[in-house]
Short mmCIF file of C-alpha atoms and ligand atoms in Angstrom, two decimals:
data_model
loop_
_atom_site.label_atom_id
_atom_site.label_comp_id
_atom_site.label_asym_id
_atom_site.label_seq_id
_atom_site.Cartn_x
_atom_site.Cartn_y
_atom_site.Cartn_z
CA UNK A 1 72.49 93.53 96.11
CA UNK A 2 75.83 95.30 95.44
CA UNK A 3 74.48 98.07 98.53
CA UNK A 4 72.91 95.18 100.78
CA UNK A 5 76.75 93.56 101.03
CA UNK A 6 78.13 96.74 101.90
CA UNK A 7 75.69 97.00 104.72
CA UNK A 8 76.67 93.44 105.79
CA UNK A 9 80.33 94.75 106.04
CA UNK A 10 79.52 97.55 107.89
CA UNK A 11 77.45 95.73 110.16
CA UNK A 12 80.14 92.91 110.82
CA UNK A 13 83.03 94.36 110.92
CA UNK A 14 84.68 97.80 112.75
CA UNK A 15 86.93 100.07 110.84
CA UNK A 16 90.35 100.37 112.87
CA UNK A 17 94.15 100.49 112.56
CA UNK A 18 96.34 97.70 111.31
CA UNK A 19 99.09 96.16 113.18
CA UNK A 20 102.81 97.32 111.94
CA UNK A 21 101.36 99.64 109.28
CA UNK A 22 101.28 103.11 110.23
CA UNK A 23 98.25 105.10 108.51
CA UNK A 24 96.61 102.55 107.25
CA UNK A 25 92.84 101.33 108.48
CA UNK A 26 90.58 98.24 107.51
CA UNK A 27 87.13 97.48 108.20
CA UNK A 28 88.02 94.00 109.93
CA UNK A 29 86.29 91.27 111.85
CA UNK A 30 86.81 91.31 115.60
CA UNK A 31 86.03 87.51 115.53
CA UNK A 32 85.85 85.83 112.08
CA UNK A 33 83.78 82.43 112.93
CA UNK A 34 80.48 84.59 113.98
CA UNK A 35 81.35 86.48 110.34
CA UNK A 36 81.22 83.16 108.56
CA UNK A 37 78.08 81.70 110.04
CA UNK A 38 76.60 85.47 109.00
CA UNK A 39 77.50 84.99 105.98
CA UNK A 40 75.72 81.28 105.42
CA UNK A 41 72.76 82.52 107.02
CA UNK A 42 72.87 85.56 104.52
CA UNK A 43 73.45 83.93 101.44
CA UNK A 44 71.41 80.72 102.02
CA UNK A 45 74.63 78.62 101.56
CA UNK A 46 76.03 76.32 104.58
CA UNK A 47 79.45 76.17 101.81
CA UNK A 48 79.88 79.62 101.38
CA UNK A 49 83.39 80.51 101.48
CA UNK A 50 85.36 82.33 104.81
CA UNK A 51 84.93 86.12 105.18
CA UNK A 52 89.03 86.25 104.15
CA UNK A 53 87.85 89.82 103.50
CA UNK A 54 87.10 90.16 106.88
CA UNK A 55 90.95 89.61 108.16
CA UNK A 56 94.14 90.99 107.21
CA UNK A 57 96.08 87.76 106.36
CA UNK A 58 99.84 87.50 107.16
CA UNK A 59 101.23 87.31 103.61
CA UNK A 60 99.16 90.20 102.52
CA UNK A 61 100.70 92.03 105.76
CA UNK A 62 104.21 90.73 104.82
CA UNK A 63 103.58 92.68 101.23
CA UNK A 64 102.28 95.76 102.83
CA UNK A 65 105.28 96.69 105.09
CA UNK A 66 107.80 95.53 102.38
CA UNK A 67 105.81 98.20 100.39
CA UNK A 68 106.26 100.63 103.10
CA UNK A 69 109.83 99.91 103.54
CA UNK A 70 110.72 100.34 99.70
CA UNK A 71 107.90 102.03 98.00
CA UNK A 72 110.61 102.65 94.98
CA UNK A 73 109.00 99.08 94.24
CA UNK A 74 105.60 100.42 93.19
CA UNK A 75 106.14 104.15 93.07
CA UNK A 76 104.51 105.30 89.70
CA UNK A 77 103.49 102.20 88.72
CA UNK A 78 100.35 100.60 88.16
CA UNK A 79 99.47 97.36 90.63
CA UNK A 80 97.13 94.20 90.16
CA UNK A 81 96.36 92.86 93.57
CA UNK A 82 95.34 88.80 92.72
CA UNK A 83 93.18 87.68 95.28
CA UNK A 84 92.78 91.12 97.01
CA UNK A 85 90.50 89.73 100.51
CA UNK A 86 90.26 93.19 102.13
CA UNK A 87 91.95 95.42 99.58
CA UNK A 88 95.38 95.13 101.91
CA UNK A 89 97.94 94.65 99.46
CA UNK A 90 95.95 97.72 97.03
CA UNK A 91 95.86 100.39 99.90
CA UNK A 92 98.82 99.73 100.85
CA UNK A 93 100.31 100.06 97.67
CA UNK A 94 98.52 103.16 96.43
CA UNK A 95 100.07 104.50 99.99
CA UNK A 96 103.10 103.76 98.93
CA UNK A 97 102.77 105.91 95.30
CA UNK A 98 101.37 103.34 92.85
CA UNK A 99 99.63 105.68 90.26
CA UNK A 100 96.75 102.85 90.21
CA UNK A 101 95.46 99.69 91.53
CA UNK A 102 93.19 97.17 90.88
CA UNK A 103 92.32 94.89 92.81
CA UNK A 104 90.71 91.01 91.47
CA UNK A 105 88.67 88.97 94.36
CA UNK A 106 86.09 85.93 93.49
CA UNK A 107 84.52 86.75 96.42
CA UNK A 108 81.31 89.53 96.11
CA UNK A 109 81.57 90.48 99.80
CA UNK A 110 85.21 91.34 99.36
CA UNK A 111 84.10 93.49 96.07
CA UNK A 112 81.92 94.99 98.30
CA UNK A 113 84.88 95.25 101.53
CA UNK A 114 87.74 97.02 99.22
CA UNK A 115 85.60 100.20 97.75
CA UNK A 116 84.48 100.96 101.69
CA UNK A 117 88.40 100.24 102.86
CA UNK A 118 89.98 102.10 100.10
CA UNK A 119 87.34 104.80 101.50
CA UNK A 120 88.23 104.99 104.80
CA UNK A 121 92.35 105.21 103.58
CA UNK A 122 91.42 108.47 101.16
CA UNK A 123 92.47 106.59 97.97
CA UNK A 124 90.54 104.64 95.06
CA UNK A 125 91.12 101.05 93.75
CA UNK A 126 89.65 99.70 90.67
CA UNK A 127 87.81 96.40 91.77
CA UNK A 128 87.45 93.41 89.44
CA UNK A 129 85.08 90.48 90.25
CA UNK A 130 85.85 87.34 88.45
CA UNK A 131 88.20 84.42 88.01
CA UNK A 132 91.25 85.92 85.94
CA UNK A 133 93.78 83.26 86.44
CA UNK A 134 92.30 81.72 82.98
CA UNK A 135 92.74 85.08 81.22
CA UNK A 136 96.10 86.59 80.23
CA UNK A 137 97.45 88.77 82.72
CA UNK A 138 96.59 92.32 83.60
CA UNK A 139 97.83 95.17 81.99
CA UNK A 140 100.12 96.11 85.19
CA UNK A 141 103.64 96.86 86.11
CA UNK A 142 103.60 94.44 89.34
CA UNK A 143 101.21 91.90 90.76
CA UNK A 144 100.76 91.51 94.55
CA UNK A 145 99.96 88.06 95.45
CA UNK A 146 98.89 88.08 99.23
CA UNK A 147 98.25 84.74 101.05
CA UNK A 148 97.27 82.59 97.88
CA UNK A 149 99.13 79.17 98.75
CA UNK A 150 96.36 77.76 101.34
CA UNK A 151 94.43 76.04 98.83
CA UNK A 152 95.99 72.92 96.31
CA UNK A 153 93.61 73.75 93.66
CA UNK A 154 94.18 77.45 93.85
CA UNK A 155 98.17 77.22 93.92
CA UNK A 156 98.33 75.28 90.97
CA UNK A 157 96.53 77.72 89.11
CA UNK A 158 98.45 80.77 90.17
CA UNK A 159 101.49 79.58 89.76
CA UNK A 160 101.45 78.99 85.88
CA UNK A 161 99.44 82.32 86.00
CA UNK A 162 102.28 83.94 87.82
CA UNK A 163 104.99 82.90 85.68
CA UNK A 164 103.05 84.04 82.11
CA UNK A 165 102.89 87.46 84.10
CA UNK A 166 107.06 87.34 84.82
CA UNK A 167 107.44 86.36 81.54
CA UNK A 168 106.07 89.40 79.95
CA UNK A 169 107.79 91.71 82.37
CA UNK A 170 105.61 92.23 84.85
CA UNK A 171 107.32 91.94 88.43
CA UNK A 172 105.66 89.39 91.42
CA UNK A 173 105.72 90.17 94.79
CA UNK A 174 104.23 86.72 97.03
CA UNK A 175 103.56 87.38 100.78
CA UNK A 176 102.99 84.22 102.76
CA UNK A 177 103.17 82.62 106.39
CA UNK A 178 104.70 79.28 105.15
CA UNK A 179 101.08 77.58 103.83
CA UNK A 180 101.19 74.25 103.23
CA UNK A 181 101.19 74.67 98.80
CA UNK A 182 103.60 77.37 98.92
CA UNK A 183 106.25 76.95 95.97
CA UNK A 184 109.39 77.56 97.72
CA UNK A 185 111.70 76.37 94.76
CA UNK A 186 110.01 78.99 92.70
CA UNK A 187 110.77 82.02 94.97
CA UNK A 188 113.44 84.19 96.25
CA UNK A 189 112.80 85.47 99.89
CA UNK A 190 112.95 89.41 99.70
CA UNK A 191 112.11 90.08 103.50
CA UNK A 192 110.16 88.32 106.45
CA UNK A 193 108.34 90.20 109.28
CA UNK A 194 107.26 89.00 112.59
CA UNK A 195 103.87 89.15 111.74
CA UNK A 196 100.85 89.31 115.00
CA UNK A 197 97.80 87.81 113.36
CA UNK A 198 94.78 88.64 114.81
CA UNK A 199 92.63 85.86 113.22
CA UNK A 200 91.01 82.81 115.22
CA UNK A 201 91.51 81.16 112.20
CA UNK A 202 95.03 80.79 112.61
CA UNK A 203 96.91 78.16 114.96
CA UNK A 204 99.55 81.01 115.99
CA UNK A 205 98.92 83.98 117.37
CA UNK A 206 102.30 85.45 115.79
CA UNK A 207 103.59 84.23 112.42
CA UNK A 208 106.98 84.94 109.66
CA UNK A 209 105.05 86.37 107.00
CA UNK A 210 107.45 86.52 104.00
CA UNK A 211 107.87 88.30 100.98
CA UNK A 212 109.22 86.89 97.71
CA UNK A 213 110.12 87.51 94.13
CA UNK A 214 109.15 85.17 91.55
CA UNK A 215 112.48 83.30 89.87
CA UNK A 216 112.16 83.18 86.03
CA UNK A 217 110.31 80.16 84.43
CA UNK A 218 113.57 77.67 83.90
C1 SAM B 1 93.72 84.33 102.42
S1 SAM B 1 92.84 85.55 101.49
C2 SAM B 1 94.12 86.76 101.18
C3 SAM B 1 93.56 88.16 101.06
C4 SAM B 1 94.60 89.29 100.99
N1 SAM B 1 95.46 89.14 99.86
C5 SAM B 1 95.40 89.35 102.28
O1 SAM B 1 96.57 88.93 102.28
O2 SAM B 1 94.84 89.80 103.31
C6 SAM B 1 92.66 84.80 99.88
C7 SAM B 1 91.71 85.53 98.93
O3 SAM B 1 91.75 84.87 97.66
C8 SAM B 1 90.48 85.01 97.06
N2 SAM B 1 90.43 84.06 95.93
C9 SAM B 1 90.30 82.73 95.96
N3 SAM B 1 90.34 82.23 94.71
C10 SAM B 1 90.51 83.28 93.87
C11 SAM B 1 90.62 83.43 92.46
N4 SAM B 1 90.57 82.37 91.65
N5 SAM B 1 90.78 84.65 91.94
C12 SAM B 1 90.81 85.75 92.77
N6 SAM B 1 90.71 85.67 94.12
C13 SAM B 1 90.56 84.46 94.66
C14 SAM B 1 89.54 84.72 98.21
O4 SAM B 1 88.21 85.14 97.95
C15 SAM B 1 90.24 85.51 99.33
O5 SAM B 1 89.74 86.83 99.40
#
């Protein structure tokens, strides 16, 4: 099964540079809606989620050149990339001198997307498959939380998930466009990029992707 999804990547997508980030190469979608209706017809499911791993989404962008820009954030430390799509935020910061990353998707065609990416970018990332916003969190020095606020029922679950993770020292970096659930009150803005999204999911063709620290749990 595992093999048979990394076929379907291979077969949907084309491996090719990234917009803004020098060096680094994904296995993306030219057009995602084609993707998705691949995907119902290959799993049997008309609700089967968007090929996110399929696109490199703005607030995982935003965290990638921040990365590149000051790699002192992740340098020789180890990295836990929460809701990883592609394996963006994980390349990126393994380019950047994290001594590991993992990388934690729901999704089993991004499982399958983020070994084959981290390929083609000459580095490793440890992938995890399940839900782990109802487990502790990870034994890291920094989580990377790339474009996470688009869903209500997913926000509300990182954010408490976020905080436990500040409060036992490990540093958050959020990337995001502006969605709709993002938790403004909760962040402090690090850095925004003029970000050129390449998805025909989005209603922009450009967009601020901006990166943010977590404030401390008041
Ligand atoms: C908009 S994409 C962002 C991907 C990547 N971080 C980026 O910026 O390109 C959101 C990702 O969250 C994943 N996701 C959704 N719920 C999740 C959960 N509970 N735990 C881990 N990943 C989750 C989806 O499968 C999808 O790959």
């Amino acid at each position: 099964m595992a093999a048979s999804r990394r076929g379907f990547v291979l077969r949907h997508t084309r491996l090719g540079p990234v917009p803004g980030l020098d060096g680094l190469r994904l296995h993306l979608a030219d057009e995602v809606l084609p993707v998705w209706r691949a995907v119902q017809v290959e799993t049997k499911d008309a609700d089967a989620p968007v090929p996110y791993w399929a696109v490199a989404w703005a607030g995982g962008l935003a965290i990638a050149r921040y990365m590149a820009e000051h790699p002192e954030i992740v340098a020789g430390r180890r990295v836990f990339d929460l809701a990883s799509g592609s394996g963006l935020c994980a390349i990126a910061a393994m380019q950047a001198g994290a001594t590991r990353a993992t990388s934690a998707d729901v999704d089993a065609f991004a499982v399958a997307a983020i070994p084959l990416n981290a390929r083609a970018n000459g580095c490793r990332i440890n992938v995890v498959h399940r839900d782990v916003l109802d487990e502790e969190p990870p034994d890291a020095d920094i989580v990377l939380a790339g474009d996470v606020w688009y869903d209500p029922r997913l926000a509300e679950r990182v954010l408490p998930w976020l905080h436990r993770a500040r409060e036992q020292g490990i540093d958050v970096l959020v990337g995001d466009p502006g969605r709709r659930y993002l938790p403004t009150a909760e962040l402090v803005e690090l850095a925004s990029y003029d970000i050129r999204t390449t998805t025909d999911l989005e209603d922009l063709d450009h967009k601020q992707g901006r990166v943010y620290a977590l404030r401390p749990a008041r």
